[in-house]
Short mmCIF file of C-alpha atoms and ligand atoms in Angstrom, two decimals:
data_model
loop_
_atom_site.label_atom_id
_atom_site.label_comp_id
_atom_site.label_asym_id
_atom_site.label_seq_id
_atom_site.Cartn_x
_atom_site.Cartn_y
_atom_site.Cartn_z
CA UNK A 4 4.88 -42.61 -3.57
CA UNK A 5 7.81 -40.32 -3.07
CA UNK A 6 7.24 -36.51 -3.00
CA UNK A 7 8.85 -36.26 -6.57
CA UNK A 8 6.40 -38.74 -7.97
CA UNK A 9 3.65 -37.14 -6.25
CA UNK A 10 4.56 -33.76 -7.75
CA UNK A 11 4.86 -35.44 -11.18
CA UNK A 12 1.45 -36.86 -10.83
CA UNK A 13 -0.04 -33.61 -9.86
CA UNK A 14 1.74 -31.73 -12.57
CA UNK A 15 0.36 -34.28 -15.16
CA UNK A 16 -3.19 -33.58 -13.83
CA UNK A 17 -2.63 -29.77 -13.93
CA UNK A 18 -1.39 -29.91 -17.39
CA UNK A 19 -4.33 -32.11 -18.53
CA UNK A 20 -6.74 -29.65 -16.76
CA UNK A 21 -5.23 -26.53 -18.61
CA UNK A 22 -5.42 -28.54 -21.95
CA UNK A 23 -9.18 -28.76 -21.70
CA UNK A 24 -10.82 -27.01 -24.68
CA UNK A 25 -12.35 -24.24 -22.55
CA UNK A 26 -8.82 -23.32 -21.27
CA UNK A 27 -6.92 -23.27 -24.62
CA UNK A 28 -5.54 -20.02 -26.24
CA UNK A 29 -7.68 -17.26 -27.26
CA UNK A 30 -7.51 -15.68 -30.74
CA UNK A 31 -8.74 -12.21 -29.36
CA UNK A 32 -7.10 -10.17 -26.63
CA UNK A 33 -10.54 -9.83 -24.91
CA UNK A 34 -12.30 -13.21 -24.04
CA UNK A 35 -15.20 -13.75 -26.27
CA UNK A 36 -16.84 -16.74 -24.58
CA UNK A 37 -17.33 -15.23 -21.15
CA UNK A 38 -17.28 -16.23 -18.40
CA UNK A 39 -16.06 -19.67 -19.09
CA UNK A 40 -13.18 -19.48 -21.62
CA UNK A 41 -9.89 -18.42 -19.98
CA UNK A 42 -6.64 -19.05 -21.57
CA UNK A 43 -4.25 -21.25 -19.35
CA UNK A 44 -1.37 -21.68 -21.76
CA UNK A 45 -0.57 -25.36 -20.95
CA UNK A 46 2.70 -24.96 -22.70
CA UNK A 47 3.68 -22.37 -20.07
CA UNK A 48 3.01 -25.06 -17.15
CA UNK A 49 6.26 -26.82 -17.95
CA UNK A 50 8.06 -24.34 -15.80
CA UNK A 51 5.72 -24.83 -12.96
CA UNK A 52 7.73 -27.31 -10.75
CA UNK A 53 5.27 -28.20 -7.98
CA UNK A 54 8.10 -29.61 -5.91
CA UNK A 55 9.76 -26.13 -5.74
CA UNK A 56 7.24 -23.55 -4.72
CA UNK A 57 7.42 -19.92 -5.63
CA UNK A 58 9.66 -17.53 -3.56
CA UNK A 59 9.52 -13.97 -2.81
CA UNK A 60 11.95 -13.41 -5.86
CA UNK A 61 9.86 -15.55 -8.37
CA UNK A 62 6.24 -14.55 -7.58
CA UNK A 63 6.13 -12.42 -10.72
CA UNK A 64 7.82 -15.03 -12.92
CA UNK A 65 6.51 -16.57 -16.10
CA UNK A 66 5.68 -19.75 -14.11
CA UNK A 67 4.00 -17.80 -11.46
CA UNK A 68 1.52 -16.21 -13.86
CA UNK A 69 0.69 -19.56 -15.42
CA UNK A 70 0.08 -21.12 -11.86
CA UNK A 71 -2.05 -18.18 -10.69
CA UNK A 72 -4.27 -18.38 -13.63
CA UNK A 73 -4.92 -22.10 -13.11
CA UNK A 74 -5.56 -21.68 -9.44
CA UNK A 75 -8.19 -18.99 -10.14
CA UNK A 76 -10.25 -21.36 -12.56
CA UNK A 77 -9.94 -24.05 -9.89
CA UNK A 78 -11.50 -21.91 -7.28
CA UNK A 79 -14.01 -20.47 -9.59
CA UNK A 80 -15.47 -23.95 -10.36
CA UNK A 81 -16.87 -23.57 -6.85
CA UNK A 82 -18.73 -20.33 -7.83
CA UNK A 83 -21.67 -20.13 -10.24
CA UNK A 84 -21.09 -17.98 -13.23
CA UNK A 85 -23.51 -17.60 -16.13
CA UNK A 86 -22.94 -15.54 -19.30
CA UNK A 87 -24.51 -12.01 -19.42
CA UNK A 88 -25.98 -12.98 -22.82
CA UNK A 89 -26.15 -16.57 -23.95
CA UNK A 90 -23.87 -16.98 -26.85
CA UNK A 91 -23.62 -19.75 -29.53
CA UNK A 92 -22.21 -22.84 -27.77
CA UNK A 93 -22.43 -21.38 -24.18
CA UNK A 94 -23.98 -24.55 -22.81
CA UNK A 95 -21.27 -26.79 -23.96
CA UNK A 96 -18.70 -24.30 -22.39
CA UNK A 97 -20.83 -24.32 -19.22
CA UNK A 98 -20.92 -28.03 -19.13
CA UNK A 99 -17.24 -28.37 -19.77
CA UNK A 100 -16.37 -25.68 -17.17
CA UNK A 101 -18.22 -27.63 -14.32
CA UNK A 102 -17.85 -31.03 -15.67
CA UNK A 103 -17.00 -33.96 -13.36
CA UNK A 104 -13.75 -34.51 -15.44
CA UNK A 105 -12.52 -31.07 -15.15
CA UNK A 106 -13.29 -30.98 -11.41
CA UNK A 107 -11.71 -34.34 -10.82
CA UNK A 108 -8.51 -33.14 -12.38
CA UNK A 109 -8.45 -30.11 -10.23
CA UNK A 110 -8.85 -32.28 -7.21
CA UNK A 111 -5.66 -34.23 -8.04
CA UNK A 112 -3.40 -31.11 -7.94
CA UNK A 113 -5.11 -28.22 -6.11
CA UNK A 114 -3.52 -28.88 -2.79
CA UNK A 115 0.00 -28.77 -4.34
CA UNK A 116 -0.71 -25.74 -6.40
CA UNK A 117 -1.78 -23.94 -3.48
CA UNK A 118 1.40 -24.73 -1.69
CA UNK A 119 3.35 -23.74 -4.77
CA UNK A 120 1.61 -20.48 -4.95
CA UNK A 121 1.39 -19.50 -1.27
CA UNK A 122 3.94 -21.78 0.53
CA UNK A 123 6.47 -19.04 0.61
CA UNK A 124 4.37 -16.90 2.90
CA UNK A 125 4.84 -19.42 5.52
CA UNK A 126 8.45 -18.68 5.59
CA UNK A 127 8.32 -15.02 5.11
CA UNK A 128 5.77 -14.49 7.88
CA UNK A 129 7.07 -15.22 11.34
CA UNK A 130 4.52 -14.84 14.27
CA UNK A 131 5.78 -15.43 17.75
CA UNK A 132 3.54 -17.30 20.19
CA UNK A 133 2.25 -15.91 23.56
CA UNK A 134 -0.20 -13.26 22.49
CA UNK A 135 -2.70 -11.81 24.63
CA UNK A 136 -5.93 -10.23 23.54
CA UNK A 137 -4.42 -6.83 24.52
CA UNK A 138 -1.31 -7.37 22.43
CA UNK A 139 -3.60 -8.15 19.55
CA UNK A 140 -5.73 -4.92 19.83
CA UNK A 141 -2.74 -2.82 20.20
CA UNK A 142 -1.05 -4.45 17.17
CA UNK A 143 -4.09 -3.84 15.13
CA UNK A 144 -4.54 -0.24 16.05
CA UNK A 145 -0.93 0.17 15.01
CA UNK A 146 -1.32 -1.79 11.73
CA UNK A 147 -4.68 -0.09 10.74
CA UNK A 148 -3.70 3.38 11.46
CA UNK A 149 -4.28 5.57 8.36
CA UNK A 150 -1.01 6.81 6.79
CA UNK A 151 -0.38 10.02 5.03
CA UNK A 152 2.03 8.25 2.55
CA UNK A 153 0.68 8.41 -0.98
CA UNK A 154 0.48 4.69 -2.03
CA UNK A 155 2.24 3.24 -5.03
CA UNK A 156 -0.90 2.59 -7.02
CA UNK A 157 -2.02 6.26 -6.51
CA UNK A 158 1.35 7.65 -7.57
CA UNK A 159 1.39 5.51 -10.77
CA UNK A 160 -1.94 6.63 -11.88
CA UNK A 161 -1.46 10.31 -11.10
CA UNK A 162 2.03 10.63 -12.55
CA UNK A 163 1.32 8.61 -15.63
CA UNK A 164 1.29 10.58 -18.89
CA UNK A 165 -1.93 8.76 -19.58
CA UNK A 166 -3.68 8.67 -16.17
CA UNK A 167 -7.04 7.54 -17.60
CA UNK A 168 -5.56 4.47 -18.99
CA UNK A 169 -3.55 3.74 -15.82
CA UNK A 170 -6.83 4.11 -13.80
CA UNK A 171 -8.74 1.78 -16.17
CA UNK A 172 -5.85 -0.74 -16.04
CA UNK A 173 -5.99 -0.46 -12.21
CA UNK A 174 -9.87 -1.16 -12.15
CA UNK A 175 -9.34 -4.26 -14.51
CA UNK A 176 -6.85 -5.61 -11.86
CA UNK A 177 -9.69 -5.69 -9.30
CA UNK A 178 -12.16 -7.47 -11.56
CA UNK A 179 -11.35 -11.02 -10.47
CA UNK A 180 -12.15 -10.14 -6.92
CA UNK A 181 -14.79 -7.35 -7.13
CA UNK A 182 -17.02 -8.89 -9.76
CA UNK A 183 -17.76 -11.88 -7.38
CA UNK A 184 -17.12 -9.90 -4.33
CA UNK A 185 -17.27 -11.73 -1.05
CA UNK A 186 -17.71 -15.26 -2.75
CA UNK A 187 -14.71 -16.66 -0.80
CA UNK A 188 -16.15 -15.07 2.39
CA UNK A 189 -19.38 -17.10 1.73
CA UNK A 190 -17.51 -20.23 2.38
CA UNK A 191 -16.89 -19.25 5.98
CA UNK A 192 -20.55 -18.92 6.93
CA UNK A 193 -21.41 -22.59 6.08
CA UNK A 194 -21.70 -25.06 8.91
CA UNK A 195 -22.41 -24.48 12.48
CA UNK A 196 -20.15 -22.66 14.90
CA UNK A 197 -22.35 -20.63 17.10
CA UNK A 198 -23.39 -16.94 17.41
CA UNK A 199 -20.17 -15.69 15.76
CA UNK A 200 -21.46 -17.33 12.53
CA UNK A 201 -24.64 -15.24 12.59
CA UNK A 202 -22.51 -12.05 13.22
CA UNK A 203 -20.31 -12.75 10.13
CA UNK A 204 -23.38 -13.47 8.21
CA UNK A 205 -24.49 -9.97 8.89
CA UNK A 206 -21.44 -8.67 7.17
CA UNK A 207 -21.97 -10.87 4.19
CA UNK A 208 -25.58 -9.77 3.72
CA UNK A 209 -24.33 -6.16 3.35
CA UNK A 210 -21.73 -7.24 0.66
CA UNK A 211 -24.70 -8.83 -1.16
CA UNK A 212 -26.71 -5.64 -0.86
CA UNK A 213 -29.21 -7.32 1.49
CA UNK A 214 -30.85 -9.04 -1.54
CA UNK A 215 -31.29 -5.86 -3.46
CA UNK A 216 -29.44 -6.53 -6.76
CA UNK A 217 -28.54 -2.91 -7.58
CA UNK A 218 -26.87 -2.56 -4.09
CA UNK A 219 -24.88 -5.60 -4.39
CA UNK A 220 -21.27 -4.62 -4.19
CA UNK A 221 -20.30 -6.43 -7.50
CA UNK A 222 -23.16 -4.51 -9.15
CA UNK A 223 -21.78 -1.27 -7.84
CA UNK A 224 -18.40 -2.25 -9.28
CA UNK A 225 -19.96 -3.04 -12.58
CA UNK A 226 -21.43 0.60 -12.66
CA UNK A 227 -17.90 1.75 -12.08
CA UNK A 228 -16.41 -0.15 -14.87
CA UNK A 229 -19.20 0.86 -17.24
CA UNK A 230 -18.92 4.56 -16.46
CA UNK A 231 -15.31 4.58 -17.74
CA UNK A 232 -16.09 2.60 -20.80
CA UNK A 233 -14.93 -0.82 -19.56
CA UNK A 234 -16.68 -4.02 -20.10
CA UNK A 235 -18.49 -5.39 -17.02
CA UNK A 236 -18.52 -9.29 -17.71
CA UNK A 237 -16.47 -11.52 -15.61
CA UNK A 238 -13.08 -12.30 -17.29
CA UNK A 239 -13.48 -10.26 -20.45
CA UNK A 240 -10.20 -8.85 -19.39
CA UNK A 241 -8.57 -12.22 -18.51
CA UNK A 242 -5.47 -11.58 -20.38
CA UNK A 243 -4.85 -8.41 -18.72
CA UNK A 244 -4.62 -9.77 -14.92
CA UNK A 245 -1.07 -9.50 -13.49
CA UNK A 246 0.05 -12.41 -11.43
CA UNK A 247 0.09 -10.18 -8.46
CA UNK A 248 -3.51 -9.33 -8.90
CA UNK A 249 -4.51 -12.92 -9.31
CA UNK A 250 -2.63 -13.90 -6.15
CA UNK A 251 -4.38 -11.22 -4.02
CA UNK A 252 -7.73 -12.68 -5.17
CA UNK A 253 -6.58 -16.27 -4.97
CA UNK A 254 -5.28 -15.72 -1.40
CA UNK A 255 -8.85 -15.20 -0.06
CA UNK A 256 -10.05 -18.10 -1.99
CA UNK A 257 -7.28 -20.21 -0.44
CA UNK A 258 -8.04 -19.33 3.10
CA UNK A 259 -11.81 -19.56 2.46
CA UNK A 260 -11.54 -23.00 0.89
CA UNK A 261 -9.19 -24.60 3.32
CA UNK A 262 -10.89 -24.28 6.69
CA UNK A 263 -7.71 -25.34 8.56
CA UNK A 264 -6.97 -21.45 7.85
CA UNK A 265 -10.41 -20.25 9.17
CA UNK A 266 -8.69 -18.13 11.90
CA UNK A 267 -6.30 -16.51 9.29
CA UNK A 268 -9.40 -15.55 7.30
CA UNK A 269 -10.81 -13.99 10.35
CA UNK A 270 -7.47 -11.82 10.79
CA UNK A 271 -7.56 -10.98 7.08
CA UNK A 272 -11.27 -10.07 7.25
CA UNK A 273 -10.55 -7.45 10.10
CA UNK A 274 -7.72 -5.97 8.26
CA UNK A 275 -9.37 -5.80 4.81
CA UNK A 276 -12.62 -4.39 6.20
CA UNK A 277 -10.83 -1.83 8.32
CA UNK A 278 -8.04 -0.64 5.82
CA UNK A 279 -10.65 -0.48 2.90
CA UNK A 280 -12.16 2.63 4.47
CA UNK A 281 -8.90 4.78 3.75
CA UNK A 282 -8.35 2.79 0.49
CA UNK A 283 -11.87 3.71 -0.75
CA UNK A 284 -11.44 7.38 0.22
CA UNK A 285 -8.25 7.68 -1.89
CA UNK A 286 -9.72 5.70 -4.73
CA UNK A 287 -12.83 7.78 -4.88
CA UNK A 288 -10.69 10.94 -4.94
CA UNK A 289 -8.26 9.60 -7.64
CA UNK A 290 -11.00 8.42 -9.78
CA UNK A 291 -12.97 11.69 -9.52
CA UNK A 292 -9.85 13.72 -10.45
CA UNK A 293 -8.67 11.53 -13.25
CA UNK A 294 -12.15 11.20 -14.99
CA UNK A 295 -13.16 14.63 -13.98
CA UNK A 296 -16.38 13.52 -12.32
CA UNK A 297 -17.45 11.07 -14.99
CA UNK A 298 -16.46 7.92 -13.11
CA UNK A 299 -19.31 6.34 -10.97
CA UNK A 300 -17.55 5.90 -7.67
CA UNK A 301 -20.49 4.73 -5.51
CA UNK A 302 -18.62 1.39 -5.05
CA UNK A 303 -15.91 3.14 -3.09
CA UNK A 304 -18.12 5.75 -1.32
CA UNK A 305 -20.44 2.83 -0.22
CA UNK A 306 -17.44 1.01 1.28
CA UNK A 307 -16.23 4.15 2.95
CA UNK A 308 -19.50 4.07 4.91
CA UNK A 309 -20.14 0.41 5.26
CA UNK A 310 -16.61 -0.88 6.02
CA UNK A 311 -16.35 1.48 8.92
CA UNK A 312 -18.97 -0.79 10.42
CA UNK A 313 -17.51 -3.95 8.91
CA UNK A 314 -14.08 -3.40 10.31
CA UNK A 315 -15.61 -2.96 13.85
CA UNK A 316 -18.06 -5.95 13.32
CA UNK A 317 -15.20 -8.18 12.17
CA UNK A 318 -13.13 -7.16 15.34
CA UNK A 319 -15.78 -6.95 18.03
CA UNK A 320 -18.51 -9.42 16.93
CA UNK A 321 -16.33 -12.06 15.18
CA UNK A 322 -12.72 -11.98 16.33
CA UNK A 323 -13.08 -11.05 20.04
CA UNK A 324 -15.81 -13.41 20.88
CA UNK A 325 -13.73 -16.24 19.15
CA UNK A 326 -10.76 -15.23 21.30
CA UNK A 327 -12.83 -15.19 24.41
CA UNK A 328 -14.20 -18.53 23.74
CA UNK A 329 -11.32 -20.38 22.37
CA UNK A 330 -8.38 -18.63 23.99
CA UNK A 331 -5.36 -16.41 22.80
CA UNK A 332 -3.74 -19.54 20.98
CA UNK A 333 -5.84 -18.64 18.01
CA UNK A 334 -4.29 -15.34 17.86
CA UNK A 335 -1.11 -16.11 16.06
CA UNK A 336 -3.22 -17.49 13.06
CA UNK A 337 -5.16 -14.20 13.14
CA UNK A 338 -2.05 -12.27 12.76
CA UNK A 339 -0.66 -14.60 10.04
CA UNK A 340 -3.99 -13.83 8.07
CA UNK A 341 -3.37 -10.17 8.45
CA UNK A 342 0.21 -10.29 7.39
CA UNK A 343 -0.35 -12.60 4.48
CA UNK A 344 -2.98 -10.23 3.19
CA UNK A 345 -0.62 -7.25 3.75
CA UNK A 346 2.11 -9.06 1.79
CA UNK A 347 -0.03 -9.88 -1.32
CA UNK A 348 -1.50 -6.39 -1.39
CA UNK A 349 1.88 -4.76 -1.23
CA UNK A 350 2.92 -6.91 -4.14
CA UNK A 351 -0.31 -5.91 -5.98
CA UNK A 352 0.40 -2.19 -5.58
CA UNK A 353 4.18 -2.32 -6.51
CA UNK A 354 3.70 -4.62 -9.42
CA UNK A 355 0.85 -2.51 -10.69
CA UNK A 356 2.96 0.47 -10.42
CA UNK A 357 5.86 -1.22 -12.51
CA UNK A 358 3.34 -2.36 -15.16
CA UNK A 359 2.23 1.22 -15.70
CA UNK A 360 5.82 2.30 -16.25
CA UNK A 361 6.21 -0.60 -18.73
CA UNK A 362 3.04 0.46 -20.50
CA UNK A 363 4.23 4.09 -20.48
CA UNK A 364 7.57 3.59 -21.83
CA UNK A 365 6.76 1.58 -24.98
CA UNK A 366 8.05 4.21 -27.32
CA UNK A 367 11.38 4.29 -25.69
CA UNK A 368 11.61 0.57 -25.66
CA UNK A 369 10.85 0.70 -29.42
CA UNK A 370 13.81 3.18 -29.78
CA UNK A 371 16.07 1.24 -27.46
CA UNK A 372 15.72 -1.93 -29.82
CA UNK A 373 17.19 0.29 -32.62
CA UNK A 374 20.09 1.33 -30.25
CA UNK A 375 21.17 -2.18 -29.30
CA UNK A 376 19.96 -4.64 -32.13
CA UNK A 377 23.42 -4.58 -34.08
CA UNK A 378 25.36 -5.24 -30.89
CA UNK A 379 23.09 -8.07 -29.88
CA UNK A 380 23.21 -9.69 -33.46
CA UNK A 381 26.97 -9.37 -33.53
CA UNK A 382 27.48 -10.92 -30.10
CA UNK A 383 28.06 -14.65 -29.70
CA UNK A 384 26.13 -16.95 -27.47
CA UNK A 385 22.91 -14.90 -27.16
CA UNK A 386 20.03 -17.41 -27.17
CA UNK A 387 17.88 -16.91 -30.13
CA UNK A 388 14.49 -18.13 -31.17
CA UNK A 389 13.61 -17.74 -34.94
CA UNK A 390 9.78 -17.62 -35.22
CA UNK A 391 7.48 -17.70 -38.28
CA UNK A 392 3.93 -17.20 -37.50
CA UNK A 393 0.84 -16.92 -39.57
CA UNK A 394 -1.92 -14.23 -39.78
CA UNK A 395 -3.76 -13.79 -36.36
CA UNK A 396 -1.51 -16.29 -34.53
CA UNK A 397 -2.13 -14.70 -31.15
CA UNK A 398 0.61 -15.13 -28.40
CA UNK A 399 -1.63 -14.86 -25.35
CA UNK A 400 -0.38 -12.63 -22.78
CA UNK A 401 2.65 -13.95 -20.66
CA UNK A 402 6.01 -12.77 -19.35
CA UNK A 403 9.54 -13.78 -19.33
CA UNK A 404 12.05 -14.06 -16.38
CA UNK A 405 14.76 -12.24 -18.32
CA UNK A 406 14.89 -9.16 -20.68
CA UNK A 407 14.34 -10.06 -24.28
CA UNK A 408 14.70 -8.24 -27.51
CA UNK A 409 12.15 -8.81 -30.22
CA UNK A 410 13.12 -8.08 -33.74
CA UNK A 411 10.99 -8.23 -36.84
CA UNK A 412 12.36 -9.68 -40.19
CA UNK A 413 9.24 -9.69 -42.33
CA UNK A 414 5.58 -8.98 -41.90
CA UNK A 415 3.72 -6.99 -39.18
CA UNK A 416 3.32 -7.52 -35.61
CA UNK A 417 0.91 -6.03 -33.09
CA UNK A 418 2.83 -6.03 -29.98
CA UNK A 419 0.57 -5.86 -26.80
CA UNK A 420 1.68 -4.62 -23.43
CA UNK A 421 -1.38 -3.93 -21.41
CA UNK A 422 -4.84 -2.07 -21.62
CA UNK A 423 -4.63 0.21 -24.70
CA UNK A 424 -0.94 -0.10 -24.77
CA UNK A 425 0.57 -1.56 -28.05
CA UNK A 426 3.14 -1.00 -30.82
CA UNK A 427 2.88 -1.89 -34.49
CA UNK A 428 6.13 -3.41 -35.52
CA UNK A 429 7.17 -3.49 -39.09
CA UNK A 430 10.29 -5.17 -40.69
CA UNK A 431 13.50 -3.83 -39.04
CA UNK A 432 11.56 -2.66 -35.90
CA UNK A 433 11.60 -4.26 -32.53
CA UNK A 434 11.14 -3.72 -28.90
CA UNK A 435 12.97 -4.50 -25.69
CA UNK A 436 10.66 -6.75 -23.57
CA UNK A 437 11.28 -6.12 -19.78
CA UNK A 438 11.53 -9.09 -17.57
CA UNK A 439 8.36 -9.99 -15.86
CA UNK A 440 6.24 -7.59 -17.73
CA UNK A 441 3.11 -8.90 -19.28
CA UNK A 442 2.84 -8.81 -23.14
CA UNK A 443 1.75 -10.74 -26.02
CA UNK A 444 1.62 -10.45 -29.92
CA UNK A 445 -0.82 -10.86 -32.70
CA UNK A 446 0.22 -11.14 -36.44
CA UNK A 447 -1.37 -8.49 -38.71
CA UNK A 448 0.16 -9.76 -41.96
CA UNK A 449 -0.36 -13.04 -43.93
CA UNK A 450 2.96 -14.20 -42.02
CA UNK A 451 5.63 -12.78 -39.87
CA UNK A 452 9.11 -13.80 -39.27
CA UNK A 453 10.76 -12.57 -36.20
CA UNK A 454 13.47 -13.13 -33.75
CA UNK A 455 13.42 -13.24 -29.98
CA UNK A 456 16.92 -12.78 -28.24
CA UNK A 457 17.31 -13.55 -24.68
CA UNK A 458 19.45 -10.67 -23.48
CA UNK A 459 19.46 -11.09 -19.71
CA UNK A 460 19.65 -7.47 -18.39
CA UNK A 461 19.15 -4.89 -21.08
CA UNK A 462 21.45 -2.39 -19.21
CA UNK A 463 24.59 -4.59 -20.24
CA UNK A 464 23.83 -3.70 -23.90
CA UNK A 465 23.53 0.11 -23.52
FE1 LIG B 529 -17.93 -5.02 -0.09
FE1 LIG B 530 -17.21 -4.93 3.58
FE1 LIG B 531 6.97 -13.14 -25.09
#
């Protein structure tokens, strides 16, 4: 079988997977059949060419969001989720989510989808050979030194005209990771690899609150969400996750599921546990300021304390004994794990910050439509789609690779652009949809006729 045939067969399996009933579109913004129903938009997968992996320029594209969503579901079939409250039909959903058919399909494309989503990190991250243990500790000291620079996420929240909304949107982006915290890590303590395995297990026990449910880190995060009026159930906010947030979570699942990357996970573990201390200090301060003390920040203050230990344990009790036993040739993979995590987290931060600008500038983009619509309509060769949708036809959240102009002919549209961010569009209204920004639409009237112009870069029209 050629590579192209192989990619085609994998693509067909991925499409069939996303077309399972449990993964079809939702007719509400928040998912109602939690935690099993997640919309995967099989129609978006046509753009996912498994033979042409994502690149540093395309990781926020339409196709990337579609692919990362599928990959999240594939990994989560290895975890156990049950609904907070059994709902009508939950058992049927449970059975479909974990069915042999669904899992069998996933097995046919998972490896290729991982390469599609993360293959570009191999090109982006170059690690030279010939490391010594001392080189590694010097590198790590340097990499983990706390910086005074205000991170992009903090700036985005503090400078937003609606910092509470921005902070909630930020918390929501962590839900895929924190609500099942350390599940990918669990995959590394299976098997038998000597005393280091038990050292790693100690870290894991802490993450799970040493068996005391109220102390489990995911429970602490639920308390944080609840304290600021957010829902605590897994994937209630499925439609709000950015591709960059899903990628950061999927990255750990990828390393944890593919044991050829065991040493990369060890590197990422040291780095995440060590840098989480500074991150959590900032997070607690920002949340305390923004919510004026109303936010439960124990999740973050607990990590301030425990990850100080975990960082040291990951280095001294896991990584160093492995280097001593197996030699410095494992170090390049430790470094690759660190750099990969750094890369996906930088993307997480910068894309979150752009998303907040997008949510905050909806009124301006509503006005911009009025400024340019005549020019766009008068121009030739602007790709145009005429749509006619019925009441409550919900375009589940997605993005486009170019700027688009939405223009309403008749009826009323609810234009969605993130948590608590929306416009109500009436005939003659519209909005500029920025490239790679997540949005969706719902029809509020019996029917709605509207137009979508693919305008390239909006700046050429102003
Ligand atoms: Fe934790
Ligand atoms: Fe930890
Ligand atoms: Fe759209």
